[in-house]
XYZ file of C-alpha atoms in Angstrom:
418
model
C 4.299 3.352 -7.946
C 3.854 4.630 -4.724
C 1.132 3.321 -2.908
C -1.846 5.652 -3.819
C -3.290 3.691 -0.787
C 0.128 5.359 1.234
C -0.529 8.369 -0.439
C -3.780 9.004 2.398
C -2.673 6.324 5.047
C 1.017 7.871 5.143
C -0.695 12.160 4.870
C -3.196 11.087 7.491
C -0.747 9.767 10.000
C 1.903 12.179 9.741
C 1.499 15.808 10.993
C 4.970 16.513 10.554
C 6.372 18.214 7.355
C 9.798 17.183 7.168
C 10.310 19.341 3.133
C 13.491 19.267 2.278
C 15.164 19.635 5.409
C 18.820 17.262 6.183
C 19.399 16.054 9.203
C 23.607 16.484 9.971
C 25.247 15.489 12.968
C 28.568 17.845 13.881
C 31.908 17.350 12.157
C 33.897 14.072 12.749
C 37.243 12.500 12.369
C 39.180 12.472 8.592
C 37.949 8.415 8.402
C 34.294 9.420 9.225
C 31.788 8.729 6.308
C 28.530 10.686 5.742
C 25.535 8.171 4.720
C 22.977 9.968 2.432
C 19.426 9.017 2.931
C 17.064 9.970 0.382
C 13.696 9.532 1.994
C 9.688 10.553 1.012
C 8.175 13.180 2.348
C 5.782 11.911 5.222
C 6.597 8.972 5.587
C 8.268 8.962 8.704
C 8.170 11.394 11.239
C 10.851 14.137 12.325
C 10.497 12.140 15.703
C 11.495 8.820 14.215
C 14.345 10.158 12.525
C 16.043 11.835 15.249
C 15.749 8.995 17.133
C 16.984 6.356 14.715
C 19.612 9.320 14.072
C 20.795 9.168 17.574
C 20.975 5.719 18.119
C 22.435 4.834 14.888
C 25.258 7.153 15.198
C 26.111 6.869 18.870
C 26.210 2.678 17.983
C 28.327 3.727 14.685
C 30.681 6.470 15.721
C 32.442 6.993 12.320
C 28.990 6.924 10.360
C 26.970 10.629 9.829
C 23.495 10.016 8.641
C 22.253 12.739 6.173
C 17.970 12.278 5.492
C 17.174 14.227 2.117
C 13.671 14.656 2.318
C 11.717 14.067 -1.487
C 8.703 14.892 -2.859
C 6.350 11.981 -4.579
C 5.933 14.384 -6.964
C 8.177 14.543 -9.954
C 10.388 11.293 -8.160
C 10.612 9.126 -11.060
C 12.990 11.439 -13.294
C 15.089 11.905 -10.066
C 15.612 8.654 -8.938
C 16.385 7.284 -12.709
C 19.126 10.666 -13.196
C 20.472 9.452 -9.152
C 21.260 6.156 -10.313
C 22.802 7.017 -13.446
C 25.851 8.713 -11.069
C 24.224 12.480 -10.866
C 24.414 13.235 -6.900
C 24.151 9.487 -6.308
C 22.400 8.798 -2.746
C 23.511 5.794 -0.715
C 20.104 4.762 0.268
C 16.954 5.745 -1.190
C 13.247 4.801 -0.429
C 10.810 4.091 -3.665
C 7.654 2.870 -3.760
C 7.116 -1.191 -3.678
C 5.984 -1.234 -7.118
C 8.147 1.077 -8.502
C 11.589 -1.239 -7.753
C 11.037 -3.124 -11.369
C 11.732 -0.237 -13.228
C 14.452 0.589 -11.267
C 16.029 -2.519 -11.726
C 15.634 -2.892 -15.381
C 17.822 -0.317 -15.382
C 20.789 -2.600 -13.969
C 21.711 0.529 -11.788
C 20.649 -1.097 -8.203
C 22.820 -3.009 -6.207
C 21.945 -6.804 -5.626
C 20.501 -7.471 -2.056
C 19.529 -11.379 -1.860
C 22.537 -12.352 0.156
C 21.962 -10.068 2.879
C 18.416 -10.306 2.761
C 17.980 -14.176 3.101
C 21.658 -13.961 5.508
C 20.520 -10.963 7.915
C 17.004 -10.021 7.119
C 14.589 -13.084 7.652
C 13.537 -12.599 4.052
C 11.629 -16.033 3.735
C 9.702 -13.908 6.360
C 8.998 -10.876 5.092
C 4.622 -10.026 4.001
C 4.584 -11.370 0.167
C 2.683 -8.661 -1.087
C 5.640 -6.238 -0.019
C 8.676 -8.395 -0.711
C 7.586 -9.785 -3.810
C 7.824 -6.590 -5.855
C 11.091 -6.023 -5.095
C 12.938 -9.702 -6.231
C 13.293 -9.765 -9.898
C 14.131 -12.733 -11.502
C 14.908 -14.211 -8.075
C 16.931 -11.501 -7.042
C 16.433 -8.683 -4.244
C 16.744 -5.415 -4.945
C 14.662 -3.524 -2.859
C 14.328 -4.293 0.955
C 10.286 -3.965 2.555
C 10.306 -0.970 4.846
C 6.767 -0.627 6.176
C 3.562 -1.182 4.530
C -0.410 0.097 4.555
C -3.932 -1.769 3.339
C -7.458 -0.838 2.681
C -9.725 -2.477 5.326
C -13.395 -1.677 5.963
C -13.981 1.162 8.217
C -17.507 1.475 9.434
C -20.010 2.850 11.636
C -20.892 1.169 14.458
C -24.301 3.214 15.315
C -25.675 1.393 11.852
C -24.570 -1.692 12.715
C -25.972 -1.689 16.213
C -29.406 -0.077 14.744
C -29.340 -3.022 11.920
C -28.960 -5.986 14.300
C -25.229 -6.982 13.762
C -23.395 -8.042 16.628
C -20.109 -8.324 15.216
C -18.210 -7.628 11.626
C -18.811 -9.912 9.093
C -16.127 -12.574 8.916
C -16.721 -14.491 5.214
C -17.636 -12.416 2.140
C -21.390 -14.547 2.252
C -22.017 -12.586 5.583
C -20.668 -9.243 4.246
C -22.985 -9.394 1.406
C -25.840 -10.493 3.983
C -24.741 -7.601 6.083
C -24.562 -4.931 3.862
C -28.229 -6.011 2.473
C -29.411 -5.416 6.204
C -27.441 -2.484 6.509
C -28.815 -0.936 2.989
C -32.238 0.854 4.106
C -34.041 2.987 5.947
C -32.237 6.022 4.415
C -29.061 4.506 5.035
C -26.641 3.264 2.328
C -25.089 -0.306 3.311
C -21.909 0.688 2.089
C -19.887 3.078 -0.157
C -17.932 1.921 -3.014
C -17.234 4.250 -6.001
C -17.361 2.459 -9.683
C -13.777 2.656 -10.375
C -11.923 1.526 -6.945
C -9.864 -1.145 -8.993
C -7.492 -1.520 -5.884
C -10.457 -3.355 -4.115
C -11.327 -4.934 -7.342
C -7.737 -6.641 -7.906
C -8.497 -7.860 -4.426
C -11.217 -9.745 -5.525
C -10.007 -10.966 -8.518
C -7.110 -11.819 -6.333
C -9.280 -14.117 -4.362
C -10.771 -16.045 -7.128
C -7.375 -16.934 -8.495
C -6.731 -14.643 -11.087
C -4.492 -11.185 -11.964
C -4.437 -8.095 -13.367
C -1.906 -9.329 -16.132
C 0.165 -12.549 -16.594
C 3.867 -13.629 -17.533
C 3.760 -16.205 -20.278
C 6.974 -16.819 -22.017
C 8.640 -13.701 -20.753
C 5.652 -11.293 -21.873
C 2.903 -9.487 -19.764
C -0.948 -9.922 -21.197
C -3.894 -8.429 -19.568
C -6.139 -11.126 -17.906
C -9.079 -9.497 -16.922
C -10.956 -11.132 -19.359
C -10.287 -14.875 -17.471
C -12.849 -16.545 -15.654
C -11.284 -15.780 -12.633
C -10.943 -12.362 -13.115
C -14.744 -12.072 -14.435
C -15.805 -13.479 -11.039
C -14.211 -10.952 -9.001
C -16.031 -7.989 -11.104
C -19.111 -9.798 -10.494
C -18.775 -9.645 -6.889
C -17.575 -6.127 -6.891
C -20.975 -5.254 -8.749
C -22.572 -7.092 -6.398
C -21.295 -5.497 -2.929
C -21.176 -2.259 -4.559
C -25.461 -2.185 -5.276
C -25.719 -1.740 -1.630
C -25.259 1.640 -1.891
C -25.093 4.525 -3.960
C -21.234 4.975 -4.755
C -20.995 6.764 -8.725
C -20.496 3.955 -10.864
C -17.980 6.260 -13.549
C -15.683 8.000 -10.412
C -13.324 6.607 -8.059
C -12.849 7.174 -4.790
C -11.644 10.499 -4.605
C -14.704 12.175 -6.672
C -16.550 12.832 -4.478
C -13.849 12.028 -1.456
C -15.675 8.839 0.451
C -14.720 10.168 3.554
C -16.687 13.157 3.202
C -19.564 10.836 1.764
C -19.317 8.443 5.415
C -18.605 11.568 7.248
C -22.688 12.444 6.934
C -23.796 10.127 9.065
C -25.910 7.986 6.954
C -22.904 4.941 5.386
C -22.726 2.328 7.147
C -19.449 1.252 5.734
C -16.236 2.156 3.257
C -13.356 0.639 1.954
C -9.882 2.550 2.813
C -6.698 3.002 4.926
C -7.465 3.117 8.999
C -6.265 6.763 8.966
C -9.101 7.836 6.510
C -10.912 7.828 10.124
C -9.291 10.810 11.073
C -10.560 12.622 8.209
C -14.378 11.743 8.831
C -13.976 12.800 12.292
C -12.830 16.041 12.019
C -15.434 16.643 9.064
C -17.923 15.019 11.633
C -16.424 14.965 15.016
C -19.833 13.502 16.392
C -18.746 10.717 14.720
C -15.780 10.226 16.950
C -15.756 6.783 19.074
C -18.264 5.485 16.553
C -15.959 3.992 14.354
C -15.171 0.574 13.700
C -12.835 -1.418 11.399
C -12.131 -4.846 10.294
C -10.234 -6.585 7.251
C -11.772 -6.919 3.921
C -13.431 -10.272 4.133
C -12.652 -13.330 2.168
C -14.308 -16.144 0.872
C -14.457 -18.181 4.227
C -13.427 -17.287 7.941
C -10.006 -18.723 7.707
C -8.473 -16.030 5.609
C -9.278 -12.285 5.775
C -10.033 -10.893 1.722
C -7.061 -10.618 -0.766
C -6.000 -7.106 -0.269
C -3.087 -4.351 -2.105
C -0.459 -3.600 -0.276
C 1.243 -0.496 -0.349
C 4.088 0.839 0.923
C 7.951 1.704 0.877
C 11.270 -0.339 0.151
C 15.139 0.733 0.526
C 17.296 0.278 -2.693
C 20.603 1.502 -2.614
C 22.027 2.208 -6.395
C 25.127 0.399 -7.785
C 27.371 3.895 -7.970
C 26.900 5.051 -4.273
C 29.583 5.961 -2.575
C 29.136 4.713 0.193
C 26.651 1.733 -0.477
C 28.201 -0.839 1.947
C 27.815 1.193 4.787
C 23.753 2.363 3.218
C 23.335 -1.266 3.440
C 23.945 -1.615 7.081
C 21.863 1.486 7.777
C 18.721 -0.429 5.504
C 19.395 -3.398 7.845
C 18.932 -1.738 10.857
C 15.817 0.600 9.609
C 14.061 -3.094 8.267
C 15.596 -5.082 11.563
C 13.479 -6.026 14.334
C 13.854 -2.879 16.579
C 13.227 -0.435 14.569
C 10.437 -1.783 12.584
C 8.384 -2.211 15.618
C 9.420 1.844 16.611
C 8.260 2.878 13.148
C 5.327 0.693 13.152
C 3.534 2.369 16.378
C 4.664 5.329 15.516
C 3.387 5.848 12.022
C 0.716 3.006 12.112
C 2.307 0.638 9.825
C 2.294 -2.807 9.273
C 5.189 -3.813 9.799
C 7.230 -6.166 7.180
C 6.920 -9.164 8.646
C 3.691 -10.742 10.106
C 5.498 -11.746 13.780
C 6.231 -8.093 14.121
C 2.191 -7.298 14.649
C 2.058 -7.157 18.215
C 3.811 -4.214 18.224
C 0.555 -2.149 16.971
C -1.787 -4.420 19.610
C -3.989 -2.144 20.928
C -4.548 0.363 17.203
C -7.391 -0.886 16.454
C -7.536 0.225 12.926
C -3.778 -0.763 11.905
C -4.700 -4.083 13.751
C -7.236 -4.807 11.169
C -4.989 -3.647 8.428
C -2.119 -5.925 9.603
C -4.876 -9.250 9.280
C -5.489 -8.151 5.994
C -1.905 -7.728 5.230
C -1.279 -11.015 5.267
C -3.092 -11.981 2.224
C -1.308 -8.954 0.533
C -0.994 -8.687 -2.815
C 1.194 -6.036 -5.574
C 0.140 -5.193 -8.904
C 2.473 -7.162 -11.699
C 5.574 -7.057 -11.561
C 6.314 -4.824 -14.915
C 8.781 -2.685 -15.439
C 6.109 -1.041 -17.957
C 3.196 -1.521 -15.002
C 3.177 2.445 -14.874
C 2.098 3.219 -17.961
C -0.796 0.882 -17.548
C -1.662 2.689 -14.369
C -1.191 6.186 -16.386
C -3.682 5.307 -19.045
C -5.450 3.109 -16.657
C -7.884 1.089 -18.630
C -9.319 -1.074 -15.639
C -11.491 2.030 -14.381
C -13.752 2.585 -17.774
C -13.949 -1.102 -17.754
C -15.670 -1.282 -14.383
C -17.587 1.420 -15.093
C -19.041 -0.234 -18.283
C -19.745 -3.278 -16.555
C -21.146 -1.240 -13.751
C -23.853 0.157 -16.356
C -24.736 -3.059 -17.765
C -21.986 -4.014 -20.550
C -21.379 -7.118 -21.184
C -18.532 -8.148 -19.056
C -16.410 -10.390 -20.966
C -16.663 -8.252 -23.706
C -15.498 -5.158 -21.755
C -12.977 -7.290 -20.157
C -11.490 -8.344 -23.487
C -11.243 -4.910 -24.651
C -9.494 -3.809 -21.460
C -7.316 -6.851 -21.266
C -5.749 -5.695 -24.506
C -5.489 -2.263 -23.752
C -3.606 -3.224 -20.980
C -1.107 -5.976 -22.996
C -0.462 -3.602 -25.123
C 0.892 -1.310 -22.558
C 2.855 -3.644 -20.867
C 4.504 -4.413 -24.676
C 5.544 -0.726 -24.780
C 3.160 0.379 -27.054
């Protein structure tokens, strides 16, 4: 699915509604093709697209690019009915988890030449490449990306001593300990933020779910997985985040915006939200990527974000292909990135967003990205979602590998189709 982290990163840095709205070039010769885009709503600006528009079409004289604006809402149905021949678009964005299902399908064309031939794929950030290869092929090219990272207030920090973020999760822990008095809360973490929590578990060497023998099986209830729910409980006691909501009840950035939380976990643009519910606030904020277990590596994080499939009945697929190449090459990747704070989808591609301070941090952390698995059936887990009671039972003393077990199957059972 798409990115819920996207869903605030991508609304926060856009200010342009592009709804529905094509952009057509004039009338061309009898061997001139039109190229339909089907993009999401937000996540690139009007700006971006008339100049990629320009460009591409003054480079490609016989090519007219057509952008379809969609909603996230209600996209599933529509994609699926596109691919099965009904108005079929030559290119159209999806979220980076969402290409599985797609594929299963059989309906999207097969990418991995062109992607290891003209892309750089052995390149590309893991966490947004790897959900779109199935079985070893490449169906859905990474477009941009987005990351939680720790946005915090520098006043509290200053006031509690700390001279500089904390680099290994030890010193976060010490940190937010410091940071947790006086009236202040060390941090902000709701009960059921189980983005941050696959992070974690992420870090100690375990999953979500595992492939044995071709089927999917919850693993929360491994070792590894039971270690990163300890240390979410753990960071999480250093403030006084609602152990049975997630994030968005109450909204954390309204929570920070008060002036008295020292720290949250989110997307960089969440920043512009507590400033203009706090603009004294403005200046005062700080960011840095979700620590990990020692100073070499920033914290296992989830990334988010967009990739380009183009279906097997387009029309005009071939020449969507080239347009995908040039959208994911080099050039335009770095555009897009500093214009929509991205991360762009390959790590050498960061210094074109030196000097963002926020999508800086989030491009560190993006390099020990990570997707949830790989399932075709992955959504209905999320649609039930039985990782959030979970934490929250934990959270109130339950017995964690008991509550783990009970999720674990809850969530195999899911991924069976049941």
């Amino acid at each position: 699915m798409k990115n819920r982290v996207l869903v605030g990163a991508v609304t926060l840095v856009s200010t342009v509604a592009l709804g529905g709205c094509g952009y057509l070039s004039g009338l061309g010769g009898p061997d001139d093709r039109t190229v339909t885009i089907w993009l999401m709503k937000d996540s690139v600006s009007a700006d971006f697209l008339d100049r990629f528009k320009k460009s591409y079409e003054e480079e490609h004289p016989s090519i007219q690019l057509e952008f379809k604006i969609q909603s996230w809402s209600g996209i599933g149905p529509k994609v699926s009915a596109a691919l099965k021949g009904d108005d079929t678009p030559d290119v159209i964005e999806v979220g980076n988890t969402q290409v599985a299902q797609y594929a299963e399908s059989g309906a999207l064309r097969d990418l991995t030449l062109e992607s290891m031939r003209d892309l750089g794929s052995e390149e590309w950030l893991p966490g947004l490449a790897d959900p779109g290869s199935i079985d070893g092929s490449q169906f859905g090219i990474p477009w941009y990306a987005a990351n939680r990272v720790v946005i915090y207030n520098k006043d509290l920090f200053e006031q509690a001593g700390i001279k500089s973020p904390p680099k290994t999760r030890n010193e976060w822990i010490e940190d937010s300990r410091l940071l947790n008095r006086n009236g202040n809360q060390g941090i902000y973490l709701a009960g059921q933020n189980w983005y941050v929590l696959a992070g974690f578990i992420w870090d100690e060497g375990g999953d979500l779910a595992d492939e044995k023998g071709g089927q999917w099986e919850g693993a929360l209830d491994t070792p590894a997985a039971i270690r990163g729910m300890d240390f979410y409980k753990e960071i999480q006691s250093f403030g006084d985040g609602p152990k049975d909501a997630d994030e968005e009840h109450p909204p954390q950035t309204d929570v920070f915006a008060k002036g008295d939380v020292a720290q949250i976990i989110s997307v960089p643009g969440s920043a512009q939200l507590i400033e203009q519910k706090n603009p004294e606030l403005k200046g005062k904020l700080g960011y840095f990527p979700i620590p990990g277990k020692t100073a070499k590596n920033p914290g296992s994080v989830f990334i988010g974000g967009s990739d380009l499939i183009v279906p097997e009945k387009a029309d005009n697929g071939s020449a969507g292909l080239e347009v995908i190449k040039a959208l994911a090459g080099a050039t335009w990747q770095a555009d897009l990135a500093r214009t929509m704070s991205y991360v762009p989808n390959k790590a050498n591609l960061a210094h074109a967003i030196e000097g963002q301070e926020g999508t800086a941090a989030m491009a560190k952390g993006a390099r020990r990205g990570r997707a949830t698995p790989n399932s075709p059936q992955w959504a209905a887990v999320e649609a039930e979602n039985p990782i959030k009671p979970y934490m929250s039972a934990v959270l109130r003393g339950g017995d964690p590998l008991a509550e783990a077990k009970s999720a674990s199957e809850r969530i195999t059972a899911r991924l069976a189709g049941s």
